[in-house]
GROMACS .gro file of C-alpha atoms in nm:
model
   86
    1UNK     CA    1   0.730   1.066   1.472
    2UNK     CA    2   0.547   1.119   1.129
    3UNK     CA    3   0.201   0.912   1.122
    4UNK     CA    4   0.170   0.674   0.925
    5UNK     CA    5  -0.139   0.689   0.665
    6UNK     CA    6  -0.318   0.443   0.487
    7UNK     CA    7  -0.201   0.386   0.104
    8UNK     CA    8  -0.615   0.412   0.020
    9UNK     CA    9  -0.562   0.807   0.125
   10UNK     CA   10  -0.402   0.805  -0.206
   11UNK     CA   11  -0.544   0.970  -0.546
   12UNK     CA   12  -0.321   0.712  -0.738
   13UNK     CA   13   0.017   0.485  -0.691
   14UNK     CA   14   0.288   0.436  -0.897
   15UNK     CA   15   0.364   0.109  -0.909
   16UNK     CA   16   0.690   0.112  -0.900
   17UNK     CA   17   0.705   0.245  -0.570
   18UNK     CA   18   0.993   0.103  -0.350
   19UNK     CA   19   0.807  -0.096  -0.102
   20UNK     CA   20   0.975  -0.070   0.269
   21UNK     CA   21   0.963  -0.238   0.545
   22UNK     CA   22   0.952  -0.122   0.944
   23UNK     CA   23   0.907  -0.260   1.272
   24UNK     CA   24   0.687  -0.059   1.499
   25UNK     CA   25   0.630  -0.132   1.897
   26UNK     CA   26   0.842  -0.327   2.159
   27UNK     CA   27   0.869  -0.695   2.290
   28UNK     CA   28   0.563  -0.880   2.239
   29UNK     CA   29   0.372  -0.557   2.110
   30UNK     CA   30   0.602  -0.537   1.777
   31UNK     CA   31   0.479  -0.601   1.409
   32UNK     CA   32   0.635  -0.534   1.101
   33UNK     CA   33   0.429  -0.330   0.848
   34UNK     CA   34   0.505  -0.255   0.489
   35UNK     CA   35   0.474   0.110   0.321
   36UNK     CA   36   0.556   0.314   0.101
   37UNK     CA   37   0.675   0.680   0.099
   38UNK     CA   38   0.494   0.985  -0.072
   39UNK     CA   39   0.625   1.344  -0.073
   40UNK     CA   40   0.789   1.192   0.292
   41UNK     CA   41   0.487   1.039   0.442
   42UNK     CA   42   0.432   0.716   0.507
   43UNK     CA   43   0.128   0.482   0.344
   44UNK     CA   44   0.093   0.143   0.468
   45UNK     CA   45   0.070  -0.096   0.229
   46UNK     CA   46  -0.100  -0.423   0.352
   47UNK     CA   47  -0.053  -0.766   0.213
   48UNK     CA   48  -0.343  -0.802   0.018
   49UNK     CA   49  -0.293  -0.481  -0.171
   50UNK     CA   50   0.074  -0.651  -0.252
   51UNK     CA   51  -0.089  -0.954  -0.408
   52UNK     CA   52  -0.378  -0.790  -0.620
   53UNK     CA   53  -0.056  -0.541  -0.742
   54UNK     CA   54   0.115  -0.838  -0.839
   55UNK     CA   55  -0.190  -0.997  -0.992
   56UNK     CA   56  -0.262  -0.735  -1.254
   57UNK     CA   57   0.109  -0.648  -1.312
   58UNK     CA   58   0.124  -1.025  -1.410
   59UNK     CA   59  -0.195  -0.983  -1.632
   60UNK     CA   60  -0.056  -0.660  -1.788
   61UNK     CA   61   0.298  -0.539  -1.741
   62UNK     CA   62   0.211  -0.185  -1.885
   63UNK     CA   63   0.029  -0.052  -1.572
   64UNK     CA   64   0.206   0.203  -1.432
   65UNK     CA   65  -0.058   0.338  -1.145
   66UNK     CA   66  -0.321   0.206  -0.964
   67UNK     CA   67  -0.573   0.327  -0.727
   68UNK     CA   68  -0.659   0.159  -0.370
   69UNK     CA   69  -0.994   0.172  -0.225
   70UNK     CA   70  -1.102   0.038   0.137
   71UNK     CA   71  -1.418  -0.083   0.306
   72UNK     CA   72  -1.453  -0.193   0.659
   73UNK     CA   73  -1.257  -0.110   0.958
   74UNK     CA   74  -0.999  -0.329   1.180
   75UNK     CA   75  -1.041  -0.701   1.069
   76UNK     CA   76  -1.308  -0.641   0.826
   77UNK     CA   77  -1.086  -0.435   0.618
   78UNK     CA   78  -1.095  -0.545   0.220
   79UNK     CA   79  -0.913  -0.334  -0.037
   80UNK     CA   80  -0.927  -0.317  -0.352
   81UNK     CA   81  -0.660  -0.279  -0.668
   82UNK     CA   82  -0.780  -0.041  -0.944
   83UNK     CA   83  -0.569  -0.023  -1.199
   84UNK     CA   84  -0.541   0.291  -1.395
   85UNK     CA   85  -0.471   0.285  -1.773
   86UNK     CA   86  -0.099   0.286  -1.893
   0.00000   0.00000   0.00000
């Protein structure tokens, strides 16, 4: 099964990526994650990352790639939309 990497591992993101969803695990371990797919691998895209994108697409419809950084690990984990000219 292809591992799935972290949308920040990206140089840039179109933002019109199509945005899937996937259930992962069994019973009581499942979650559903959100990603999108790059050359065929897989970059989760977490919820905050969805909002922010929304955010500055709402503040300027002409963005057409941003960049995603992270800090922290596990819980701590805060990303950040950059949005990169038009």
């Amino acid at each position: 099964a292809p591992t799935t990497k972290n949308i920040s591992e990206l140089a840039e993101v179109q933002v019109n990526a199509e945005v899937k969803e996937k259930t992962a695990g069994e019973g009581e371990n499942a979650f559903t994650y959100k990603y999108i797919e790059v050359e065929g691998e897989e970059y989760r895209v977490g919820a905050s990352v969805l909002k922010q994108l929304k955010a500055h697409l709402e503040a300027n419809p002409k963005i057409t790639k941003v960049k995603v950084t992270k800090e922290g690990t596990g819980m701590n984990t805060a990303y950040t939309v950059i949005p990169l000219g038009n």
